[in-house]
mmCIF file of C-alpha atoms in Angstrom:
data_model
loop_
_atom_site.group_PDB
_atom_site.id
_atom_site.type_symbol
_atom_site.label_atom_id
_atom_site.label_comp_id
_atom_site.label_asym_id
_atom_site.label_seq_id
_atom_site.Cartn_x
_atom_site.Cartn_y
_atom_site.Cartn_z
ATOM 1 C CA MET A 1 -17.568 -55.002 51.200
ATOM 2 C CA ALA A 2 -17.387 -58.473 50.987
ATOM 3 C CA VAL A 3 -14.521 -60.531 50.535
ATOM 4 C CA ALA A 4 -15.379 -60.420 50.145
ATOM 5 C CA SER A 5 -15.444 -58.280 47.725
ATOM 6 C CA ALA A 6 -14.619 -55.619 46.220
ATOM 7 C CA THR A 7 -14.156 -57.949 44.462
ATOM 8 C CA PRO A 8 -13.733 -58.954 44.448
ATOM 9 C CA PRO A 9 -11.375 -62.026 42.169
ATOM 10 C CA PHE A 10 -9.828 -64.061 41.015
ATOM 11 C CA SER A 11 -6.530 -74.793 40.954
ATOM 12 C CA PRO A 12 -5.999 -77.868 41.356
ATOM 13 C CA PRO A 13 -7.133 -79.864 44.313
ATOM 14 C CA TYR A 14 -4.363 -80.940 46.607
ATOM 15 C CA LEU A 15 -3.986 -83.220 49.545
ATOM 16 C CA SER A 16 -1.841 -82.670 52.595
ATOM 17 C CA SER A 17 -0.788 -86.318 52.798
ATOM 18 C CA PRO A 18 2.592 -87.471 51.423
ATOM 19 C CA ARG A 19 0.792 -89.161 48.549
ATOM 20 C CA HIS A 20 -0.288 -85.840 47.098
ATOM 21 C CA ARG A 21 1.678 -82.643 47.219
ATOM 22 C CA ARG A 22 0.213 -79.194 46.897
ATOM 23 C CA PRO A 23 1.633 -77.263 43.912
ATOM 24 C CA ASP A 24 4.263 -74.673 44.671
ATOM 25 C CA ALA A 25 3.813 -70.970 44.146
ATOM 26 C CA ILE A 26 3.736 -70.567 40.367
ATOM 27 C CA SER A 27 3.498 -74.026 38.949
ATOM 28 C CA LEU A 28 1.849 -76.082 36.275
ATOM 29 C CA ARG A 29 -1.340 -77.820 37.280
ATOM 30 C CA PRO A 30 -1.471 -81.608 36.968
ATOM 31 C CA PHE A 31 -4.521 -81.277 34.762
ATOM 32 C CA SER A 32 -7.084 -78.737 33.623
ATOM 33 C CA ILE A 33 -10.748 -79.459 33.187
ATOM 34 C CA SER A 34 -13.470 -77.350 31.626
ATOM 35 C CA ALA A 35 -17.029 -78.166 32.503
ATOM 36 C CA PRO A 36 -20.292 -77.044 31.004
ATOM 37 C CA ASN A 37 -22.420 -74.910 33.268
ATOM 38 C CA CYS A 38 -24.972 -77.681 33.662
ATOM 39 C CA LEU A 39 -22.437 -79.798 35.539
ATOM 40 C CA LEU A 40 -22.092 -77.091 38.172
ATOM 41 C CA GLN A 41 -25.658 -77.517 39.407
ATOM 42 C CA LEU A 42 -24.891 -80.317 41.857
ATOM 43 C CA PRO A 43 -27.423 -81.084 44.584
ATOM 44 C CA LEU A 44 -26.390 -79.600 47.905
ATOM 45 C CA SER A 45 -27.098 -82.948 49.525
ATOM 46 C CA LEU A 46 -23.900 -84.317 48.015
ATOM 47 C CA ASN A 47 -21.902 -81.823 50.041
ATOM 48 C CA SER A 48 -23.106 -83.323 53.306
ATOM 49 C CA LEU A 49 -21.773 -86.818 52.647
ATOM 50 C CA HIS A 50 -19.004 -87.715 55.083
ATOM 51 C CA ILE A 51 -16.794 -89.285 52.465
ATOM 52 C CA PHE A 52 -13.929 -88.044 50.365
ATOM 53 C CA ARG A 53 -15.372 -85.357 48.115
ATOM 54 C CA ARG A 54 -14.441 -85.098 44.520
ATOM 55 C CA PRO A 55 -13.398 -81.546 43.627
ATOM 56 C CA ARG A 56 -15.909 -79.310 41.906
ATOM 57 C CA PHE A 57 -14.737 -77.679 38.707
ATOM 58 C CA ALA A 58 -15.968 -74.258 37.700
ATOM 59 C CA ALA A 59 -16.278 -73.297 34.074
ATOM 60 C CA GLU A 60 -14.654 -70.020 33.128
ATOM 61 C CA ALA A 61 -14.803 -68.151 29.836
ATOM 62 C CA SER A 62 -13.045 -65.020 28.629
ATOM 63 C CA ILE A 63 -13.463 -62.545 25.818
ATOM 64 C CA GLY A 64 -10.626 -64.329 24.101
ATOM 65 C CA ASP A 65 -12.606 -67.598 24.196
ATOM 66 C CA ARG A 66 -10.532 -68.886 27.069
ATOM 67 C CA GLU A 67 -11.428 -72.496 27.703
ATOM 68 C CA SER A 68 -9.579 -73.261 30.883
ATOM 69 C CA GLY A 69 -11.035 -74.806 33.994
ATOM 70 C CA GLY A 70 -11.493 -71.833 36.334
ATOM 71 C CA SER A 71 -10.563 -71.879 39.975
ATOM 72 C CA THR A 72 -11.336 -75.214 41.504
ATOM 73 C CA SER A 73 -12.249 -76.007 45.044
ATOM 74 C CA VAL A 74 -9.634 -77.808 47.069
ATOM 75 C CA SER A 75 -10.322 -80.933 49.033
ATOM 76 C CA ASP A 76 -7.944 -82.663 51.391
ATOM 77 C CA ASP A 77 -7.985 -84.956 54.398
ATOM 78 C CA GLU A 78 -9.174 -82.016 56.521
ATOM 79 C CA GLY A 79 -12.152 -81.496 54.209
ATOM 80 C CA LEU A 80 -11.290 -78.169 52.540
ATOM 81 C CA VAL A 81 -14.163 -77.136 50.304
ATOM 82 C CA GLY A 82 -13.132 -73.617 49.285
ATOM 83 C CA GLU A 83 -10.798 -72.409 46.547
ATOM 84 C CA ASP A 84 -7.032 -72.244 46.650
ATOM 85 C CA ALA A 85 -6.389 -68.505 46.738
ATOM 86 C CA ALA A 86 -3.917 -66.560 44.600
ATOM 87 C CA VAL A 87 -2.950 -69.449 42.314
ATOM 88 C CA PHE A 88 -1.497 -68.183 39.037
ATOM 89 C CA ASP A 89 -0.987 -70.888 36.441
ATOM 90 C CA LEU A 90 1.221 -69.773 33.566
ATOM 91 C CA SER A 91 0.080 -72.691 31.419
ATOM 92 C CA GLU A 92 -3.489 -71.346 31.417
ATOM 93 C CA GLN A 93 -2.664 -67.736 30.549
ATOM 94 C CA LYS A 94 -3.396 -66.425 27.089
ATOM 95 C CA LEU A 95 -1.678 -63.411 25.632
ATOM 96 C CA THR A 96 -4.953 -62.273 24.075
ATOM 97 C CA SER A 97 -6.631 -62.151 27.495
ATOM 98 C CA TRP A 98 -3.968 -59.827 28.865
ATOM 99 C CA VAL A 99 -4.119 -57.701 25.719
ATOM 100 C CA TYR A 100 -7.853 -57.344 26.301
ATOM 101 C CA PHE A 101 -7.162 -56.475 29.940
ATOM 102 C CA THR A 102 -4.689 -53.744 28.970
ATOM 103 C CA VAL A 103 -7.062 -52.275 26.395
ATOM 104 C CA ILE A 104 -10.009 -52.329 28.795
ATOM 105 C CA LEU A 105 -7.944 -50.717 31.559
ATOM 106 C CA GLY A 106 -6.844 -47.964 29.181
ATOM 107 C CA VAL A 107 -10.400 -47.316 28.011
ATOM 108 C CA VAL A 108 -11.741 -47.230 31.573
ATOM 109 C CA LEU A 109 -9.096 -44.728 32.693
ATOM 110 C CA PHE A 110 -9.712 -42.564 29.617
ATOM 111 C CA VAL A 111 -13.478 -42.504 30.131
ATOM 112 C CA LEU A 112 -13.053 -41.867 33.866
ATOM 113 C CA ASN A 113 -10.828 -38.896 33.124
ATOM 114 C CA VAL A 114 -13.140 -37.373 30.513
ATOM 115 C CA VAL A 115 -16.474 -38.024 32.208
ATOM 116 C CA TRP A 116 -15.494 -37.472 35.851
ATOM 117 C CA ILE A 117 -12.034 -36.040 36.510
ATOM 118 C CA ASP A 118 -11.078 -33.505 33.823
ATOM 119 C CA ASN A 119 -12.905 -30.282 34.614
ATOM 120 C CA SER A 120 -11.933 -28.716 31.286
ATOM 121 C CA ALA A 121 -13.440 -31.644 29.379
ATOM 122 C CA GLY A 122 -16.757 -31.376 31.158
ATOM 123 C CA GLY A 123 -16.068 -33.903 33.881
ATOM 124 C CA VAL A 124 -18.820 -33.919 36.484
ATOM 125 C CA GLY A 125 -16.679 -34.981 39.447
ATOM 126 C CA LYS A 126 -16.160 -31.425 40.675
ATOM 127 C CA ALA A 127 -19.866 -30.678 40.380
ATOM 128 C CA PHE A 128 -20.614 -33.777 42.452
ATOM 129 C CA LEU A 129 -18.134 -32.745 45.149
ATOM 130 C CA ASP A 130 -19.430 -29.176 45.154
ATOM 131 C CA ALA A 131 -22.952 -30.505 45.681
ATOM 132 C CA VAL A 132 -21.894 -32.661 48.624
ATOM 133 C CA SER A 133 -19.701 -29.902 50.075
ATOM 134 C CA GLY A 134 -22.644 -27.523 49.868
ATOM 135 C CA ILE A 135 -24.463 -29.555 52.506
ATOM 136 C CA SER A 136 -22.018 -28.539 55.237
ATOM 137 C CA ASP A 137 -18.992 -26.322 55.757
ATOM 138 C CA SER A 138 -17.449 -29.024 57.926
ATOM 139 C CA HIS A 139 -14.771 -31.092 56.207
ATOM 140 C CA GLU A 140 -15.507 -33.889 58.662
ATOM 141 C CA VAL A 141 -19.183 -33.996 57.682
ATOM 142 C CA VAL A 142 -18.357 -33.913 53.967
ATOM 143 C CA MET A 143 -15.812 -36.705 54.436
ATOM 144 C CA LEU A 144 -18.417 -38.846 56.182
ATOM 145 C CA LEU A 145 -21.041 -38.073 53.526
ATOM 146 C CA LEU A 146 -18.712 -39.030 50.680
ATOM 147 C CA THR A 147 -17.866 -42.285 52.427
ATOM 148 C CA LEU A 148 -21.548 -42.979 53.126
ATOM 149 C CA ILE A 149 -22.554 -42.365 49.501
ATOM 150 C CA PHE A 150 -19.836 -44.685 48.265
ATOM 151 C CA ALA A 151 -20.766 -47.328 50.845
ATOM 152 C CA ILE A 152 -24.456 -47.289 49.947
ATOM 153 C CA VAL A 153 -23.776 -47.573 46.216
ATOM 154 C CA HIS A 154 -20.957 -50.131 46.507
ATOM 155 C CA SER A 155 -22.596 -52.430 49.065
ATOM 156 C CA GLY A 156 -26.024 -51.908 47.541
ATOM 157 C CA LEU A 157 -24.911 -53.059 44.106
ATOM 158 C CA ALA A 158 -23.000 -55.951 45.673
ATOM 159 C CA SER A 159 -26.196 -57.047 47.424
ATOM 160 C CA LEU A 160 -28.054 -56.926 44.103
ATOM 161 C CA ARG A 161 -25.399 -58.961 42.305
ATOM 162 C CA ASP A 162 -27.394 -62.181 41.957
ATOM 163 C CA GLN A 163 -30.434 -60.415 40.525
ATOM 164 C CA GLY A 164 -28.314 -58.121 38.357
ATOM 165 C CA GLU A 165 -26.294 -60.951 36.831
ATOM 166 C CA LYS A 166 -29.466 -62.845 35.996
ATOM 167 C CA LEU A 167 -30.854 -59.737 34.332
ATOM 168 C CA VAL A 168 -27.879 -58.467 32.301
ATOM 169 C CA GLY A 169 -25.168 -61.130 32.699
ATOM 170 C CA GLU A 170 -22.006 -61.349 34.777
ATOM 171 C CA ARG A 171 -19.801 -59.144 32.616
ATOM 172 C CA ALA A 172 -22.347 -56.399 32.049
ATOM 173 C CA PHE A 173 -23.106 -56.218 35.755
ATOM 174 C CA ARG A 174 -19.385 -55.990 36.565
ATOM 175 C CA VAL A 175 -19.073 -53.076 34.137
ATOM 176 C CA LEU A 176 -22.048 -51.361 35.796
ATOM 177 C CA PHE A 177 -20.666 -52.042 39.275
ATOM 178 C CA ALA A 178 -17.213 -50.660 38.450
ATOM 179 C CA GLY A 179 -18.554 -47.802 36.352
ATOM 180 C CA VAL A 180 -20.564 -46.445 39.281
ATOM 181 C CA SER A 181 -18.244 -47.336 42.179
ATOM 182 C CA LEU A 182 -14.934 -46.176 40.698
ATOM 183 C CA PRO A 183 -15.795 -42.465 40.227
ATOM 184 C CA LEU A 184 -17.225 -42.263 43.752
ATOM 185 C CA ALA A 185 -14.099 -43.907 45.166
ATOM 186 C CA VAL A 186 -11.854 -41.469 43.276
ATOM 187 C CA SER A 187 -13.807 -38.489 44.615
ATOM 188 C CA THR A 188 -13.591 -39.753 48.190
ATOM 189 C CA VAL A 189 -9.850 -40.432 47.981
ATOM 190 C CA VAL A 190 -9.056 -37.097 46.310
ATOM 191 C CA TYR A 191 -11.105 -35.175 48.883
ATOM 192 C CA PHE A 192 -9.266 -36.943 51.695
ATOM 193 C CA ILE A 193 -5.856 -36.175 50.197
ATOM 194 C CA ASN A 194 -6.718 -32.515 49.661
ATOM 195 C CA HIS A 195 -8.306 -31.930 53.073
ATOM 196 C CA ARG A 196 -6.559 -34.382 55.368
ATOM 197 C CA TYR A 197 -4.836 -31.540 57.286
ATOM 198 C CA ASP A 198 -7.836 -29.186 57.379
ATOM 199 C CA GLY A 199 -9.428 -30.601 60.506
ATOM 200 C CA VAL A 200 -8.917 -29.878 64.185
ATOM 201 C CA GLN A 201 -5.542 -31.173 65.361
ATOM 202 C CA LEU A 202 -6.153 -33.667 68.149
ATOM 203 C CA TRP A 203 -2.596 -34.893 68.684
ATOM 204 C CA GLN A 204 0.798 -34.489 67.068
ATOM 205 C CA LEU A 205 3.018 -37.557 67.125
ATOM 206 C CA GLN A 206 4.919 -37.247 63.853
ATOM 207 C CA SER A 207 8.124 -36.341 65.675
ATOM 208 C CA VAL A 208 8.046 -39.502 67.795
ATOM 209 C CA PRO A 209 11.091 -41.653 66.866
ATOM 210 C CA GLY A 210 10.187 -44.743 64.878
ATOM 211 C CA LEU A 211 6.538 -43.751 64.313
ATOM 212 C CA HIS A 212 7.019 -43.093 60.603
ATOM 213 C CA GLN A 213 8.546 -46.528 60.140
ATOM 214 C CA LEU A 214 5.706 -48.132 62.135
ATOM 215 C CA VAL A 215 3.061 -46.361 60.051
ATOM 216 C CA TRP A 216 4.803 -47.361 56.828
ATOM 217 C CA LEU A 217 5.087 -50.997 57.910
ATOM 218 C CA SER A 218 1.445 -51.074 59.016
ATOM 219 C CA SER A 219 0.316 -49.622 55.693
ATOM 220 C CA PHE A 220 2.462 -52.127 53.821
ATOM 221 C CA VAL A 221 0.939 -55.052 55.725
ATOM 222 C CA SER A 222 -2.579 -53.659 55.262
ATOM 223 C CA PHE A 223 -2.345 -53.962 51.486
ATOM 224 C CA PHE A 224 -1.848 -57.733 51.739
ATOM 225 C CA PHE A 225 -5.258 -57.865 53.386
ATOM 226 C CA LEU A 226 -6.939 -55.112 51.376
ATOM 227 C CA TYR A 227 -6.676 -56.420 47.854
ATOM 228 C CA PRO A 228 -7.699 -60.068 47.452
ATOM 229 C CA SER A 229 -9.238 -58.918 44.139
ATOM 230 C CA THR A 230 -5.745 -59.280 42.665
ATOM 231 C CA PHE A 231 -6.283 -63.034 42.900
ATOM 232 C CA ASN A 232 -7.792 -62.710 39.411
ATOM 233 C CA LEU A 233 -7.365 -59.366 37.675
ATOM 234 C CA LEU A 234 -8.959 -60.734 34.517
ATOM 235 C CA GLU A 235 -12.222 -61.080 36.416
ATOM 236 C CA VAL A 236 -11.914 -57.557 37.796
ATOM 237 C CA ALA A 237 -11.847 -56.245 34.222
ATOM 238 C CA ALA A 238 -14.548 -58.728 33.119
ATOM 239 C CA VAL A 239 -12.173 -60.393 30.649
ATOM 240 C CA ASP A 240 -12.883 -63.629 32.474
ATOM 241 C CA LYS A 241 -16.466 -64.115 33.564
ATOM 242 C CA PRO A 242 -16.680 -62.702 37.122
ATOM 243 C CA LYS A 243 -17.433 -65.181 39.900
ATOM 244 C CA MET A 244 -18.240 -64.935 43.574
ATOM 245 C CA HIS A 245 -15.379 -66.891 45.120
ATOM 246 C CA LEU A 246 -15.209 -68.920 48.307
ATOM 247 C CA TRP A 247 -11.508 -68.681 49.123
ATOM 248 C CA GLU A 248 -10.081 -70.869 51.870
ATOM 249 C CA THR A 249 -6.286 -70.733 51.742
ATOM 250 C CA GLY A 250 -3.616 -68.066 52.012
ATOM 251 C CA ILE A 251 -4.703 -64.933 53.833
ATOM 252 C CA ILE A 252 -8.155 -66.438 54.457
ATOM 253 C CA ARG A 253 -6.619 -68.842 56.986
ATOM 254 C CA ILE A 254 -5.722 -65.784 59.064
ATOM 255 C CA THR A 255 -9.030 -63.955 58.668
ATOM 256 C CA ARG A 256 -12.152 -64.654 56.630
ATOM 257 C CA HIS A 257 -12.523 -60.923 55.936
ATOM 258 C CA PRO A 258 -9.090 -59.634 54.938
ATOM 259 C CA GLN A 259 -10.385 -56.415 53.376
ATOM 260 C CA MET A 260 -11.948 -55.334 56.655
ATOM 261 C CA VAL A 261 -8.776 -56.129 58.584
ATOM 262 C CA GLY A 262 -6.616 -54.329 56.037
ATOM 263 C CA GLN A 263 -8.849 -51.266 56.126
ATOM 264 C CA VAL A 264 -8.737 -51.131 59.920
ATOM 265 C CA ILE A 265 -4.929 -51.369 59.904
ATOM 266 C CA TRP A 266 -4.643 -48.665 57.222
ATOM 267 C CA CYS A 267 -7.064 -46.327 58.993
ATOM 268 C CA LEU A 268 -5.436 -46.701 62.391
ATOM 269 C CA ALA A 269 -1.964 -46.090 60.956
ATOM 270 C CA HIS A 270 -2.968 -42.965 59.026
ATOM 271 C CA THR A 271 -5.120 -41.585 61.843
ATOM 272 C CA ILE A 272 -2.265 -41.920 64.320
ATOM 273 C CA TRP A 273 0.090 -40.193 61.875
ATOM 274 C CA ILE A 274 -2.216 -37.316 60.820
ATOM 275 C CA GLY A 275 -3.868 -36.934 64.212
ATOM 276 C CA ASN A 276 -6.797 -34.685 63.320
ATOM 277 C CA SER A 277 -10.582 -34.746 63.084
ATOM 278 C CA VAL A 278 -10.736 -35.270 59.300
ATOM 279 C CA ALA A 279 -8.640 -38.421 59.585
ATOM 280 C CA VAL A 280 -10.866 -39.635 62.422
ATOM 281 C CA ALA A 281 -13.995 -38.984 60.343
ATOM 282 C CA ALA A 282 -12.542 -40.813 57.340
ATOM 283 C CA SER A 283 -11.572 -43.782 59.509
ATOM 284 C CA ILE A 284 -14.995 -43.985 61.143
ATOM 285 C CA GLY A 285 -16.679 -44.027 57.736
ATOM 286 C CA LEU A 286 -14.352 -46.552 56.143
ATOM 287 C CA ILE A 287 -14.232 -48.936 59.093
ATOM 288 C CA GLY A 288 -18.002 -48.737 59.501
ATOM 289 C CA HIS A 289 -18.487 -49.610 55.823
ATOM 290 C CA HIS A 290 -16.193 -52.616 56.072
ATOM 291 C CA LEU A 291 -17.801 -53.866 59.277
ATOM 292 C CA PHE A 292 -21.116 -53.850 57.437
ATOM 293 C CA GLY A 293 -19.339 -55.698 54.638
ATOM 294 C CA VAL A 294 -18.416 -58.468 57.078
ATOM 295 C CA TRP A 295 -22.069 -59.169 57.797
ATOM 296 C CA ASN A 296 -23.185 -58.630 54.215
ATOM 297 C CA GLY A 297 -20.362 -60.726 52.763
ATOM 298 C CA ASP A 298 -21.090 -63.677 55.034
ATOM 299 C CA ARG A 299 -24.782 -63.400 54.212
ATOM 300 C CA ARG A 300 -24.147 -63.453 50.464
ATOM 301 C CA LEU A 301 -21.659 -66.325 50.647
ATOM 302 C CA ALA A 302 -24.035 -68.357 52.816
ATOM 303 C CA LYS A 303 -26.778 -67.800 50.268
ATOM 304 C CA ARG A 304 -24.540 -68.791 47.340
ATOM 305 C CA TYR A 305 -22.567 -71.699 48.839
ATOM 306 C CA GLY A 306 -24.745 -73.013 51.662
ATOM 307 C CA VAL A 307 -23.141 -75.859 53.612
ATOM 308 C CA ASP A 308 -19.744 -75.293 51.988
ATOM 309 C CA PHE A 309 -19.636 -71.757 53.374
ATOM 310 C CA GLU A 310 -20.701 -73.017 56.794
ATOM 311 C CA ALA A 311 -17.754 -75.433 56.713
ATOM 312 C CA VAL A 312 -15.342 -72.619 55.802
ATOM 313 C CA LYS A 313 -16.895 -70.383 58.449
ATOM 314 C CA ARG A 314 -16.353 -72.992 61.164
ATOM 315 C CA ARG A 315 -12.604 -73.181 60.554
ATOM 316 C CA THR A 316 -11.935 -69.488 59.881
ATOM 317 C CA SER A 317 -12.456 -66.326 61.890
ATOM 318 C CA ILE A 318 -13.240 -62.659 61.476
ATOM 319 C CA ILE A 319 -10.672 -61.605 64.079
ATOM 320 C CA PRO A 320 -7.179 -62.331 62.714
ATOM 321 C CA PHE A 321 -5.568 -65.559 63.999
ATOM 322 C CA ALA A 322 -8.516 -66.388 66.297
ATOM 323 C CA ALA A 323 -9.341 -69.660 64.509
ATOM 324 C CA ILE A 324 -5.647 -70.623 64.543
ATOM 325 C CA VAL A 325 -5.292 -69.925 68.261
ATOM 326 C CA ASP A 326 -8.367 -71.915 69.271
ATOM 327 C CA GLY A 327 -7.433 -74.848 67.021
ATOM 328 C CA ARG A 328 -10.194 -74.584 64.419
ATOM 329 C CA GLN A 329 -7.640 -73.719 61.722
ATOM 330 C CA LYS A 330 -4.557 -75.888 61.269
ATOM 331 C CA LEU A 331 -1.825 -74.305 59.173
ATOM 332 C CA PRO A 332 0.070 -76.620 56.797
ATOM 333 C CA ASP A 333 3.769 -77.082 57.497
ATOM 334 C CA ASP A 334 4.574 -75.265 54.267
ATOM 335 C CA TYR A 335 1.964 -72.530 54.747
ATOM 336 C CA TYR A 336 4.422 -69.879 53.569
ATOM 337 C CA LYS A 337 4.200 -71.321 50.050
ATOM 338 C CA GLU A 338 0.608 -70.120 49.821
ATOM 339 C CA PHE A 339 2.024 -66.570 49.764
ATOM 340 C CA LEU A 340 4.883 -67.204 47.316
ATOM 341 C CA ARG A 341 2.575 -66.598 44.394
ATOM 342 C CA LEU A 342 2.434 -63.936 41.721
ATOM 343 C CA PRO A 343 -0.615 -62.028 43.050
ATOM 344 C CA TYR A 344 1.061 -61.503 46.420
ATOM 345 C CA LEU A 345 4.321 -60.548 44.737
ATOM 346 C CA SER A 346 2.336 -58.062 42.637
ATOM 347 C CA ILE A 347 0.803 -56.559 45.777
ATOM 348 C CA THR A 348 4.307 -56.128 47.198
ATOM 349 C CA ALA A 349 5.503 -54.281 44.111
ATOM 350 C CA LEU A 350 2.368 -52.131 43.831
ATOM 351 C CA THR A 351 2.479 -51.192 47.525
ATOM 352 C CA ILE A 352 6.078 -50.031 47.290
ATOM 353 C CA GLY A 353 5.224 -48.208 44.070
ATOM 354 C CA ALA A 354 2.244 -46.473 45.693
ATOM 355 C CA TYR A 355 4.425 -45.303 48.575
ATOM 356 C CA LEU A 356 7.034 -43.883 46.228
ATOM 357 C CA ALA A 357 4.263 -42.265 44.146
ATOM 358 C CA HIS A 358 2.716 -40.429 47.132
ATOM 359 C CA PRO A 359 4.131 -37.023 46.042
ATOM 360 C CA LEU A 360 2.727 -37.506 42.524
ATOM 361 C CA MET A 361 -0.683 -38.520 43.905
ATOM 362 C CA GLN A 362 -0.771 -35.431 46.109
ATOM 363 C CA VAL A 363 0.165 -33.099 43.264
ATOM 364 C CA ALA A 364 -2.453 -34.638 40.971
ATOM 365 C CA SER A 365 -5.119 -34.272 43.666
ATOM 366 C CA PHE A 366 -4.241 -30.648 44.398
ATOM 367 C CA ARG A 367 -4.516 -29.752 40.723
ATOM 368 C CA LEU A 368 -8.135 -30.874 40.677
ATOM 369 C CA HIS A 369 -9.107 -28.267 43.307
ATOM 370 C CA TRP A 370 -11.717 -30.608 44.745
#
């Protein structure tokens, strides 16, 4: 999954010199520009000029007829060409857009419950899991199969994004992508929760002092890498027109593929804690999927952004902190401000909430009998 993602999505240009200051966490932009789509088709040859580049402005529309200038690329004395990640500008938010988001989220959850989850309402999720479970009596094999099915569908649709958006449009393709991926993800997660202790116990370290705290901290950190889609929730729900973003600040300075890094951290933490063969199988499947997403994400971004992606690639790294250590990435003096933004604060709150909700998630999964 590319960061590239999932999604997945979601600024004003700033300079690092004293003459221009980067906006703080949640701040008003100096200006906002909307541009017609025709202005976005700039010749790639302009990007290769070794002069100060004027920022490119991306048009962005929403169901509520939002006419704000979408995320803009940032350009400074070091030649940043990507987008400033996780910027949330209160001046550009419309109440109607968030009303649409809430309604869409409610409808999606309702349909997911009726069509997939609720067995009494004719949901087909149990039938799907029974079919996959019928292939093997091994929980490890079923766990790997569920992960493989999700990976093929998720990464396959992501690879077809350009063709799909040309055929049905950005919003319709996002609905198709989410409508197919979400039920498969729910099935995989529920199966893992219900069968995570059914495998062969390989080690037992849960009584080791401090291990619980280490696992919790690792899981907490992993969510800051896992969910860059929260950079624009309105795009996730197709309220704003979905875009394939080329982020370059924030977590991207640490690693160009934060979702892969976050998944590896999460898998290692949970595998160490659970210590059995089902956890190992789940980790192998998930990490393998995200390693493929590294290659596939870079390929898709290179195809979409060309020389701009190559510039971002040169000063970022797949392995966390590698570009910083070898000097290709220079962190601003006030780098911490790139994290003092609402999306990251939201991730903090949601991560703590998810931890506290673990007992409720387990009870809900058990009741499905999947």
